[in-house]
Structures are given as structure tokens and as C-alpha cells.
XYZ file of N, CA and C in Angstrom:
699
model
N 65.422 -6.972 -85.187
C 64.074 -7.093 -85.753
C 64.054 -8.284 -86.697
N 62.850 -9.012 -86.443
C 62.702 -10.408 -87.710
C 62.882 -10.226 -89.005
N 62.098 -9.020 -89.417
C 61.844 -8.841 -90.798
C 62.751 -7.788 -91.410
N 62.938 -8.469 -92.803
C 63.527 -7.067 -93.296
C 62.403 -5.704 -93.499
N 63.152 -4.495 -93.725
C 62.484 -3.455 -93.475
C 62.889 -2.551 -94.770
N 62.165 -2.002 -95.490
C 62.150 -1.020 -97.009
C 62.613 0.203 -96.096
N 63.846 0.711 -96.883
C 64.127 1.964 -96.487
C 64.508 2.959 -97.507
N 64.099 4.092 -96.927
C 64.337 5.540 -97.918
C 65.365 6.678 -97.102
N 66.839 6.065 -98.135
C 67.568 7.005 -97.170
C 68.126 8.433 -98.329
N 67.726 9.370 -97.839
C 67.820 10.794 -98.380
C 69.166 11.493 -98.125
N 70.269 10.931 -98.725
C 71.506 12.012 -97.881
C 72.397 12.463 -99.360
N 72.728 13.661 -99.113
C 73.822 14.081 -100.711
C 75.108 13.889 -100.277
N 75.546 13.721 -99.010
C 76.951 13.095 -99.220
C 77.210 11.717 -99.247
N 77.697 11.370 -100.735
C 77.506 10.373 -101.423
C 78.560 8.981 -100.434
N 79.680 9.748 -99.465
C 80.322 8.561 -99.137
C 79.821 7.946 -97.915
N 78.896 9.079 -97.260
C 77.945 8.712 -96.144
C 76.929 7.970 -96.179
N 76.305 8.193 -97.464
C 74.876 7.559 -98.210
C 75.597 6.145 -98.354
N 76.855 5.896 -98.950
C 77.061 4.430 -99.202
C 77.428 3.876 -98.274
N 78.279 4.368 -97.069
C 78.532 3.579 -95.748
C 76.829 3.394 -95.084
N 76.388 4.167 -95.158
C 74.811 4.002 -93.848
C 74.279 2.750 -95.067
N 73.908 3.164 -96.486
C 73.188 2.116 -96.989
C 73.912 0.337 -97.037
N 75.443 0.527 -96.836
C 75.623 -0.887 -96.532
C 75.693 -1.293 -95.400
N 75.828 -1.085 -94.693
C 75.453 -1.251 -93.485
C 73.601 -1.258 -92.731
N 73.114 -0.768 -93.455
C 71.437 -0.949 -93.299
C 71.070 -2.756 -93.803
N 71.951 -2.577 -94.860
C 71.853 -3.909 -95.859
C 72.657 -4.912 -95.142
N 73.485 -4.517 -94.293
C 74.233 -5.918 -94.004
C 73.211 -6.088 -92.672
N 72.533 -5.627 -92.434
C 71.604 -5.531 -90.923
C 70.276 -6.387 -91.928
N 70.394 -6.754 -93.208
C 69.066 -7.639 -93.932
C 68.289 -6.670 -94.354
N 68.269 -5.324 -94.472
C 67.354 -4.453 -94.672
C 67.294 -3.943 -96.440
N 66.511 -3.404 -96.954
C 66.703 -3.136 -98.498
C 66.258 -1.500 -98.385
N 67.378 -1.161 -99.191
C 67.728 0.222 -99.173
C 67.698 1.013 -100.543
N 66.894 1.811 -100.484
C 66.701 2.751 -102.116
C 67.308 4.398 -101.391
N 67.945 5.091 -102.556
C 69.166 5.879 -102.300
C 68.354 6.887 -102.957
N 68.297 8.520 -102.203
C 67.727 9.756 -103.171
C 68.850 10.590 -102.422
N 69.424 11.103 -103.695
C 70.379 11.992 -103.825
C 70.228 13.330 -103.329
N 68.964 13.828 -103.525
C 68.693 14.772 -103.413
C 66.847 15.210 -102.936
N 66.072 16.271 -102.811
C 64.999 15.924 -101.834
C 63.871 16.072 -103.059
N 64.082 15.976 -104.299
C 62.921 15.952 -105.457
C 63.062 14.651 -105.248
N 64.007 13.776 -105.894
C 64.309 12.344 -105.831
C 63.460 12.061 -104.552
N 63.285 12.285 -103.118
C 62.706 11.510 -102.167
C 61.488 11.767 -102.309
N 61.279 12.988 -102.556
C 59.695 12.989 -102.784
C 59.039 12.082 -104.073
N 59.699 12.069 -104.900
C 59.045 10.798 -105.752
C 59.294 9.453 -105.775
N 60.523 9.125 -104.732
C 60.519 7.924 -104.573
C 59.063 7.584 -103.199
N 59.146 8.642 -102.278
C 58.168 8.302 -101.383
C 56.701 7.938 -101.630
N 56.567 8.946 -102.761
C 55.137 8.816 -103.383
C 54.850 7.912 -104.165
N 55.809 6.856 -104.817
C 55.513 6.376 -105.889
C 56.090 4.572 -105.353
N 56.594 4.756 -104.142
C 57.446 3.289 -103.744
C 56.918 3.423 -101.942
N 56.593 2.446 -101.624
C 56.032 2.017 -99.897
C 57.527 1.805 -99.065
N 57.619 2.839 -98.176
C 58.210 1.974 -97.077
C 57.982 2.150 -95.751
N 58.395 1.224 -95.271
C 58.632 1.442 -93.246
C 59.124 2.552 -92.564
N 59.900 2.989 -93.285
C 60.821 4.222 -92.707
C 61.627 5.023 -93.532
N 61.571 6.248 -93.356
C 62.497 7.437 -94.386
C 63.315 8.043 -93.167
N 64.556 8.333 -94.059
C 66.005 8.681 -93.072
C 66.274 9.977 -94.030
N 65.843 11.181 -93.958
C 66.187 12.254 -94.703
C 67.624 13.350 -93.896
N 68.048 14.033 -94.433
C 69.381 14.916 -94.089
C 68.183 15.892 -94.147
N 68.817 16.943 -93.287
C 68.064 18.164 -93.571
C 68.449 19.042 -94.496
N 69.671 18.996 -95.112
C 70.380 19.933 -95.748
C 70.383 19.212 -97.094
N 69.239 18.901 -97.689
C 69.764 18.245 -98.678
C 69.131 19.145 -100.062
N 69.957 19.238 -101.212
C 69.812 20.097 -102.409
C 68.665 19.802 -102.861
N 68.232 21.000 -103.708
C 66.864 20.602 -104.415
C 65.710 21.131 -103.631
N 65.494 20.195 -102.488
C 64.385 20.458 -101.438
C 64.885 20.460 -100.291
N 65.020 20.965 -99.469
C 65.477 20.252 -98.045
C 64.702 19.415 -97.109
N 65.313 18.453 -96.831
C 64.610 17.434 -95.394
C 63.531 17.811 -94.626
N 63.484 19.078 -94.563
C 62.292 19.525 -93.646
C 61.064 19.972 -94.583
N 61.274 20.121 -96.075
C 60.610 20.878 -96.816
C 59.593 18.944 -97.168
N 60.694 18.747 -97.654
C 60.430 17.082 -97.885
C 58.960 16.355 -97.107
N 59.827 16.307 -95.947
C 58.889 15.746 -94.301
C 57.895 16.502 -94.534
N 57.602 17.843 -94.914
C 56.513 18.368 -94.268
C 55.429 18.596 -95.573
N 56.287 18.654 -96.890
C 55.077 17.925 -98.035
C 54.694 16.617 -97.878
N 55.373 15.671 -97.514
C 54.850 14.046 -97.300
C 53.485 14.231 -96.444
N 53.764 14.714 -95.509
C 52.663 14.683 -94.655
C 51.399 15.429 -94.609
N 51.776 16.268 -95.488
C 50.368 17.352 -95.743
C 49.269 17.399 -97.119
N 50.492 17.706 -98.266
C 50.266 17.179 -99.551
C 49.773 15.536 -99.669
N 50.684 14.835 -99.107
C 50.606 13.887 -99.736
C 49.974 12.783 -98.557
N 49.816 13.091 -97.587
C 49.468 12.292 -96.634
C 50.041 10.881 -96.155
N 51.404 11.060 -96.286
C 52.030 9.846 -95.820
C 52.769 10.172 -94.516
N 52.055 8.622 -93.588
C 52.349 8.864 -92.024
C 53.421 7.804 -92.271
N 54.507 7.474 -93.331
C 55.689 6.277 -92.956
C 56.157 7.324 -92.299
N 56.956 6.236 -90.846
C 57.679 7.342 -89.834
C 59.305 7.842 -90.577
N 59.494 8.933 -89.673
C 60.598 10.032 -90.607
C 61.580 10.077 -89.632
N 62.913 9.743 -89.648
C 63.878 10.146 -88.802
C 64.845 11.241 -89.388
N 65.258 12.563 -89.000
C 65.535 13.152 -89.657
C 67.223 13.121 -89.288
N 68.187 13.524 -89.946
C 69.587 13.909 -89.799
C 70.227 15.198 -89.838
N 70.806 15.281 -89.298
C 71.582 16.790 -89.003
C 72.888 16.763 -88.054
N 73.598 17.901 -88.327
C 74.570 18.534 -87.875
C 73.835 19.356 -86.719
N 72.862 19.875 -86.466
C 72.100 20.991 -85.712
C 71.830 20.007 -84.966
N 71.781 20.585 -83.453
C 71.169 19.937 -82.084
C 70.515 21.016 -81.227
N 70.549 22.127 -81.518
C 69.659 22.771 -81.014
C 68.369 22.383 -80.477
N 67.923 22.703 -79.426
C 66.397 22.094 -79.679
C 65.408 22.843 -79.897
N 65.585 24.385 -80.712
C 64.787 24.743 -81.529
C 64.749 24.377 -82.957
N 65.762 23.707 -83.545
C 66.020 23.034 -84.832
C 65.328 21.714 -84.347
N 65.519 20.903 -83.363
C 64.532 19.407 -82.932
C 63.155 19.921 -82.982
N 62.981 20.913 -82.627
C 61.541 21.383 -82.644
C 60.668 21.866 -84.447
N 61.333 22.352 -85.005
C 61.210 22.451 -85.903
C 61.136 21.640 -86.844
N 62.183 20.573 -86.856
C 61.780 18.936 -86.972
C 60.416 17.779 -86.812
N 60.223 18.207 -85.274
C 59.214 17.681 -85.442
C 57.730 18.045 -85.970
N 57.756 19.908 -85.835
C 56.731 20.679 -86.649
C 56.682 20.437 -87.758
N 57.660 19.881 -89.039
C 57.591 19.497 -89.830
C 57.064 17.992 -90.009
N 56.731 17.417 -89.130
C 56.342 15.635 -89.551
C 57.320 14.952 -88.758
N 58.697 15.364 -88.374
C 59.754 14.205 -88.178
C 59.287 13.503 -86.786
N 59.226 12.057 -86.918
C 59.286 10.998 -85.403
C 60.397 10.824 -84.638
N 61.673 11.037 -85.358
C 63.063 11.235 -84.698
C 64.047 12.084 -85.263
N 64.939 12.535 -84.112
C 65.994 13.476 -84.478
C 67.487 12.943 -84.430
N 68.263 12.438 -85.003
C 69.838 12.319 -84.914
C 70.965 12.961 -85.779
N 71.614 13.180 -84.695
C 72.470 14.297 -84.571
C 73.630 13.692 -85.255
N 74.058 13.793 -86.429
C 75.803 13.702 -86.820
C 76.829 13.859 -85.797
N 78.108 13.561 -85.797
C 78.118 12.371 -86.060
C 77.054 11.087 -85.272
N 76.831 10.055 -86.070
C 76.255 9.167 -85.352
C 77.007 8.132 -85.540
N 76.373 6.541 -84.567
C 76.870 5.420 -84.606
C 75.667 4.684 -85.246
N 76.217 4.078 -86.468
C 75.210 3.308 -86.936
C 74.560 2.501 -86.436
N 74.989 1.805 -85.067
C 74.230 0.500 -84.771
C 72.822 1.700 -83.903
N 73.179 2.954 -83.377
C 72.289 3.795 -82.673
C 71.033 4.022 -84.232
N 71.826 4.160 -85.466
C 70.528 4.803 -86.416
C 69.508 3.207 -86.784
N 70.085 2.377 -86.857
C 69.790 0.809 -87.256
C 68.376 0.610 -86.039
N 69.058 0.823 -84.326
C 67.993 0.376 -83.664
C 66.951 1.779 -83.396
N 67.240 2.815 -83.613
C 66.222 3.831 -84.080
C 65.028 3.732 -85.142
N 65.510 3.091 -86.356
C 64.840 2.127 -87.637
C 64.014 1.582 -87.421
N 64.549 0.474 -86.641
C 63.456 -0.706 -86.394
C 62.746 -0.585 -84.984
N 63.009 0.248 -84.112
C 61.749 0.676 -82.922
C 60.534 1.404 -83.824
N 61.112 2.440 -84.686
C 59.908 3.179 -85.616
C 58.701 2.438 -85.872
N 59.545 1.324 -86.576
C 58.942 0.408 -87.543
C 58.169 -0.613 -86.448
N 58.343 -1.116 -85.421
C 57.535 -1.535 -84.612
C 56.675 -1.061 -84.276
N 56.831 0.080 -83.931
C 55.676 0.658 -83.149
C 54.388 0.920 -84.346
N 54.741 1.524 -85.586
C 54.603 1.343 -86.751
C 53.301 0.403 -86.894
N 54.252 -0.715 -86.507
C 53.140 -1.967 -87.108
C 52.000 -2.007 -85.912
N 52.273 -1.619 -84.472
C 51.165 -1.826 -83.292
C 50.105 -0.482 -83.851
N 49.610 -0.057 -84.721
C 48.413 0.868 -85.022
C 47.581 -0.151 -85.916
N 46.402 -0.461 -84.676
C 45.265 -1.133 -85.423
C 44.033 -1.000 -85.309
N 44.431 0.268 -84.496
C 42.836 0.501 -83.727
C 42.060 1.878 -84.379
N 40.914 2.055 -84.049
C 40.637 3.321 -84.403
C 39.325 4.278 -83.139
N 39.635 5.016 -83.096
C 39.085 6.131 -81.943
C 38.580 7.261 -82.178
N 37.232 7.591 -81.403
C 36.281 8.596 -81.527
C 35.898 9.147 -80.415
N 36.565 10.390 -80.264
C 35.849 11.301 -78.610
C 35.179 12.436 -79.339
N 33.958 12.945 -79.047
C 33.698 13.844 -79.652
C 33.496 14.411 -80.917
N 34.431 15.396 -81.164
C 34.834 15.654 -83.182
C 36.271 15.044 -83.253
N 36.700 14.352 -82.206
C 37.994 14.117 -82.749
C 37.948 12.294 -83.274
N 38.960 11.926 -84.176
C 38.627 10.974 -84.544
C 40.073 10.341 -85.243
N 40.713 9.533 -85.016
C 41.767 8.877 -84.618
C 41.534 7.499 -85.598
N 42.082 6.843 -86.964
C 42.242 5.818 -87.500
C 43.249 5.606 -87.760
N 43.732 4.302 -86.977
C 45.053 4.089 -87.385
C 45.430 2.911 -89.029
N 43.832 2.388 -89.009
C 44.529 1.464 -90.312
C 44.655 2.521 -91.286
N 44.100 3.729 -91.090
C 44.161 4.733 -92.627
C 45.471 5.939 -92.370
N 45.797 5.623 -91.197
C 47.082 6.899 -91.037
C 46.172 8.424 -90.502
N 44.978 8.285 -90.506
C 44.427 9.264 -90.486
C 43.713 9.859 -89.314
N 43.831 11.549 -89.091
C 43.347 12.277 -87.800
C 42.459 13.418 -88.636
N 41.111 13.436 -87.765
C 40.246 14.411 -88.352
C 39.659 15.183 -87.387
N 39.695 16.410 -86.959
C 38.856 17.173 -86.032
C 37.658 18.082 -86.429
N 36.684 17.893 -86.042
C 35.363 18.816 -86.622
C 35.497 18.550 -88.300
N 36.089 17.060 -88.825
C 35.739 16.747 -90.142
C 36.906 17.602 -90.618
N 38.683 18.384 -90.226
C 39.098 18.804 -90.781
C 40.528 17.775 -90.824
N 40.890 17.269 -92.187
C 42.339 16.282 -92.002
C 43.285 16.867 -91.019
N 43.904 16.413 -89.559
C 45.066 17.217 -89.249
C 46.471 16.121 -89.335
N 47.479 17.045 -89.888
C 48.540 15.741 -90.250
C 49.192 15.910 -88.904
N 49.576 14.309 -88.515
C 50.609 14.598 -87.555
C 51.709 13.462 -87.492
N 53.022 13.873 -87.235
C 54.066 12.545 -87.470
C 53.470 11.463 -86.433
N 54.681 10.541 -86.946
C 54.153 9.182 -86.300
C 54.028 8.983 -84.785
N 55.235 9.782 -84.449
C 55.167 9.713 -82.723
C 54.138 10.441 -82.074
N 53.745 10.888 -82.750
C 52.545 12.348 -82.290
C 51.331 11.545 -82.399
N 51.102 10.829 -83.727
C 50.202 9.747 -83.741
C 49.914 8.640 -82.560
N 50.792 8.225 -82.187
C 51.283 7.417 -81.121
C 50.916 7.880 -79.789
N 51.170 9.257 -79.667
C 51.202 10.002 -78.838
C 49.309 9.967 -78.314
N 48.827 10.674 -79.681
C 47.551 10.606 -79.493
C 46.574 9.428 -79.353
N 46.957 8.706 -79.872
C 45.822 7.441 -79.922
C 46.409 6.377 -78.204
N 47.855 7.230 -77.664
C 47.564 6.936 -75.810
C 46.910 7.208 -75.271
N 46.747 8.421 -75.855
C 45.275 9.684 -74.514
C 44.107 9.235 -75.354
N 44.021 8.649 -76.382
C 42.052 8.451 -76.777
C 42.165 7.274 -75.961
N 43.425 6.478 -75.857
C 42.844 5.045 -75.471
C 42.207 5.523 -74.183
N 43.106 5.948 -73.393
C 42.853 6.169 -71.944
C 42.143 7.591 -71.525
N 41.346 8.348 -72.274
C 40.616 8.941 -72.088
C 39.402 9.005 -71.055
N 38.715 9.393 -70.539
C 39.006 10.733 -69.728
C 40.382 10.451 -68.871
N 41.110 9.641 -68.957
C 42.099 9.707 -67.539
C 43.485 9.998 -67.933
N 43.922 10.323 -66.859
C 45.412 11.302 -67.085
C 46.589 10.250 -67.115
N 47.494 10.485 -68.783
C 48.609 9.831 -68.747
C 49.562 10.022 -68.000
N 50.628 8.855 -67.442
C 51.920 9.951 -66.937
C 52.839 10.106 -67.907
N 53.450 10.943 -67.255
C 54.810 11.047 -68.197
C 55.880 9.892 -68.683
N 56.020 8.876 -67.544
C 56.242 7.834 -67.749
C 55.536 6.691 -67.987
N 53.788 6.700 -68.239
C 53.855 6.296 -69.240
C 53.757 6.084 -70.908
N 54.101 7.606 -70.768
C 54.241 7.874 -72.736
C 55.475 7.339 -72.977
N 56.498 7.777 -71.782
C 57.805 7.822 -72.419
C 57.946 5.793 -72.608
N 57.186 5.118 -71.835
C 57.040 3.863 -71.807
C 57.037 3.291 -72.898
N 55.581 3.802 -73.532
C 54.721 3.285 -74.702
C 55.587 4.106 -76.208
N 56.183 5.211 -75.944
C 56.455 5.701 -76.829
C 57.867 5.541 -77.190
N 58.952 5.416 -76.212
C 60.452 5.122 -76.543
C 60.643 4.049 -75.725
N 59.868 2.595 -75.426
C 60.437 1.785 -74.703
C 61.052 2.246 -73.193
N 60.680 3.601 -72.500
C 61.240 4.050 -71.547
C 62.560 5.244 -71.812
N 62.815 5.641 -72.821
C 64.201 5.863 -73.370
C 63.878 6.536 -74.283
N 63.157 7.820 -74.003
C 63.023 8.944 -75.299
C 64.475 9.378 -75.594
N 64.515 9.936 -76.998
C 65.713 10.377 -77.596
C 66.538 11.594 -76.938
N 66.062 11.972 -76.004
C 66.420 13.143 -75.548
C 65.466 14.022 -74.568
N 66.078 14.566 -73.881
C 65.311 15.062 -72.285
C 63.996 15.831 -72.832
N 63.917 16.314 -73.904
C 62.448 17.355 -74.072
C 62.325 16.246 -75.077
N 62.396 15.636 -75.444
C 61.713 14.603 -76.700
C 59.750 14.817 -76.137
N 59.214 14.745 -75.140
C 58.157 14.428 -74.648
C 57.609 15.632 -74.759
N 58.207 16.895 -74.208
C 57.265 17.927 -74.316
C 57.417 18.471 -75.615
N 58.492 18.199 -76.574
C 58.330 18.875 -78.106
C 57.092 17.931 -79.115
N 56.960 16.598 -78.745
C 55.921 16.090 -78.965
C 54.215 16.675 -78.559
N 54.627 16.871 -77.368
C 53.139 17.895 -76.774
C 52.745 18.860 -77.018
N 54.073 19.940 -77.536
C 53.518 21.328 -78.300
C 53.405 21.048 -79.580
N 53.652 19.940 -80.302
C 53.747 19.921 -81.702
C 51.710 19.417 -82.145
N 51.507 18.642 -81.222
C 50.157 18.011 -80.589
C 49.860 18.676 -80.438
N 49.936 20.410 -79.565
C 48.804 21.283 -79.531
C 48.581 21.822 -80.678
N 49.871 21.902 -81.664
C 50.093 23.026 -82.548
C 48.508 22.455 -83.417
N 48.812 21.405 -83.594
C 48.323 20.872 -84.952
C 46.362 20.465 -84.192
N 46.154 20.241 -83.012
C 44.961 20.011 -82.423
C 44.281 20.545 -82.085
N 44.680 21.577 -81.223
C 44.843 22.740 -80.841
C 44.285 23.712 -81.227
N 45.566 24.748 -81.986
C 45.832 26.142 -82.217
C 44.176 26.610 -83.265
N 44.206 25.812 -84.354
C 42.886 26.145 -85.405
C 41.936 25.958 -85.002
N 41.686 25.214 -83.543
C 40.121 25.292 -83.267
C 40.130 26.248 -81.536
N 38.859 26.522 -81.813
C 38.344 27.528 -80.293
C 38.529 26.717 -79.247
N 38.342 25.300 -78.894
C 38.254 24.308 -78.372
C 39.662 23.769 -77.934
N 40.680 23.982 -77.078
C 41.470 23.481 -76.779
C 41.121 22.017 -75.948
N 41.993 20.767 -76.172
C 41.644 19.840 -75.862
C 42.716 18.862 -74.924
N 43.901 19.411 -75.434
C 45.114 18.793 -75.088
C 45.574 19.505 -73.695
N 45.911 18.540 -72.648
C 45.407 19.477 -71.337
C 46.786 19.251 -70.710
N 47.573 19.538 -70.134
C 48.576 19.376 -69.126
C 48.192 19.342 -67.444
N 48.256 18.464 -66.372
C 47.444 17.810 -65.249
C 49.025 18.047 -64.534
N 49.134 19.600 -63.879
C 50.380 19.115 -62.649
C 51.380 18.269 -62.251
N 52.460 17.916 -62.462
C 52.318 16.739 -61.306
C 51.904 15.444 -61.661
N 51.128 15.122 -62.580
C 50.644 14.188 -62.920
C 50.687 13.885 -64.528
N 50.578 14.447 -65.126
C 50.440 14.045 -66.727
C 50.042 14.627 -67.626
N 49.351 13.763 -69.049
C 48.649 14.638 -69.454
C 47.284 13.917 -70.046
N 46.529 14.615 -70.375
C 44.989 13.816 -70.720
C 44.437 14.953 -72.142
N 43.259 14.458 -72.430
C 42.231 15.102 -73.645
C 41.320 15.441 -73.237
N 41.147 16.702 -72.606
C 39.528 17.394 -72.119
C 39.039 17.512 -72.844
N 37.240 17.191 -73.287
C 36.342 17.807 -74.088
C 35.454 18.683 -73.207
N 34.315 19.411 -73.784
C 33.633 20.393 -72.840
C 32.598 19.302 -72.138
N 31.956 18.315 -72.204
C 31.233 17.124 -71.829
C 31.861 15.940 -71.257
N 33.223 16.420 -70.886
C 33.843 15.158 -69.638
C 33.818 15.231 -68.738
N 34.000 14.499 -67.998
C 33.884 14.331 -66.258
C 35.245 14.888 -66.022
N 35.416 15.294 -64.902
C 37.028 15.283 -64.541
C 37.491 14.110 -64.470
N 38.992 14.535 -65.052
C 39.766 12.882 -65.689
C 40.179 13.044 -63.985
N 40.668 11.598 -64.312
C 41.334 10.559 -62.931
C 41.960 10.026 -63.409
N 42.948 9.309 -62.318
C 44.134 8.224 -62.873
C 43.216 7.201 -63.530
């Protein structure tokens, strides 16, 4: 990546925190260190960056408690990669119910967390548009999703996720091409796509009578309203 990139890395083991943060730094990047998950929450709120790298297990607050006040309380869509020992993919799932855009699994290889970083942060910067179907309503210069006028938070990939199907609304995405637009072809992992889609219903979904988020056979997925045509490719 050209630019350097502000990072917020959240980990309490202190010899891990200093290998990942020099190594972020020898990659040109500038790195602020929270020990613990009070520390990230006030560094997040009070300092801008591109990307937060939280542990899940971290004292004080945990990573998931963290992620999922940023995004609700406080309304910050900087994308979240989270860390863990857990690979479950009901713990990935839970991850991303909390806010997180990515999941990596301990041990890792730094040059894998480095180009995880800066895809975030790209994609990051491609939100410039803003979108209106119905009550739903999609701004990306403000970070912000509103349905029937109610804030719904959703992480960044989910963001991403959604403002594919407003673009291409009424018509049906494929699977390949979210995984295209969304991991360069190369999601993080075999359900990366559908834990994104239930996390998208959870939050679009579940609180209104109106289900919108549609799954198409065979084919993809699209955004039904009650006043659309049947979607097409």
C-alpha cells in the first residue's frame, strides 16, 4: 500500500504487542499500543484511524465487548480485525455479530496480518457513494445505515456487503461476485460470505416485519422490497 496507515493495535501480551507493532512500523505504518480494552476504547474515540487490530481476550473489556461498543455507542465504522486463539466458526460468527470485518486466528504470519490491514483500508477508502431503496438508506461518506429512520450499525464488510446489493438492486448478486468485490476473490475463509449474510439479516432484517435480504438459489443474493419487480441478473 502507498500510504502509511494509523493503527490501533489492542493486545495484553506485551511481547506480541511489540513484535506485531514493529513490524507494522517497519511496513511504514504508525502504531498506537492499548494494553488493555478501556485503553482502546478511548484511544478509538478520542484518536482517528484506518484500522483497529483488537485480541479478544483482552483485560478490562474484551475485544468483542470493545468492537461492539465502537459500533453502537459510539458509531465508529473504522474496520476491525479481530485476534484469537478460537477458530470455531461459531466464535467467527460471533465476531462478526459484534462489528468485526476480519477474523485471524493465532498463531499468525505477520506479512498475512499486514496484507489483511491494508485490503481493509482500501476498500475503506472506495465508500463514496450514497443509496436509497425504499426506507432503506445507505451513506457511505457518514459511515451510516438507516431503516424506517432507525440507525442500524453494521461492520465494515457488511457495509460493503450492502451498498453491492443497493448498487445493483433489483438484480441478483453472485456469490462470486461479492467474494470479488469484497476479498479480491479470496474471502478469509469458506463461510466468510454466508456469516456476513446472517449477520446482514440479523441487523436488517430481524427488527423489522419486512424482510428484505433475499437468498436467489443457485444464483445469489439480492434486496427485495414489497414494490419490486422480480430481480434478474
Amino acid at each position: 500500500m502507498s500510504r502509511s496507515l494509523d493503527i490501533l493495535l489492542a493486545e495484553d501480551h506485551a511481547e506480541l504487542a511489540e513484535t506485531t507493532g514493529a513490524y507494522l512500523e517497519a511496513c511504514g505504518h504508525h502504531v498506537d499500543y492499548a494494553p488493555d480494552g478501556l485503553v482502546a476504547v478511548h484511544l478509538a474515540v478520542t484518536e482517528t484511524y484506518d484500522v483497529m487490530v483488537l485480541d479478544v481476550m483482552l483485560p478490562g473489556m474484551d475485544g468483542l465487548k470493545v468492537c461492539e461498543r465502537l459500533r453502537k455507542d459510539a458509531r465508529i465504522a473504522t474496520p476491525v480485525i479481530m485476534l484469537t486463539a478460537r477458530d470455531r466458526l461459531e466464535d467467527k460468527l460471533t465476531g462478526f455479530d459484534a462489528g468485526a470485518d476480519d477474523y485471524l486466528v493465532k498463531p499468525f504470519d505477520m506479512p498475512e496480518l499486514v496484507a489483511r490491514i491494508e485490503a481493509l483500508a482500501r476498500r475503506a477508502e472506495g465508500l463514496t457513494r450514497r443509496y436509497q431503496v425504499a426506507d432503506l438508506v445507505l451513506d457511505a461518506d457518514t459511515a451510516e445505515v438507516t431503516r424506517d429512520g432507525v440507525p442500524i450499525a453494521l461492520s465494515r464488510t457488511a457495509f460493503r456487503l450492502l451498498e453491492l446489493l443497493l448498487r445493483e438492486h433489483p438484480g441478483i448478486v453472485s456469490r462470486r461476485t461479492i467474494e470479488r468485490d469484497l476479498w479480491d476473490g479470496e474471502p478469509p475463509h469458506s463461510d466468510a460470505l454466508r456469516s456476513h449474510i446472517y449477520n446482514l439479516r440479523q441487523a436488517l432484517d430481524r427488527p423489522f416485519a419486512q424482510h428484505i435480504v433475499t437468498t436467489v438459489p443457485g444464483r445469489g443474493y439480492c434486496l427485495r422490497f414489497p414494490d419490486d419487480q422480480p430481480a434478474s441478473d
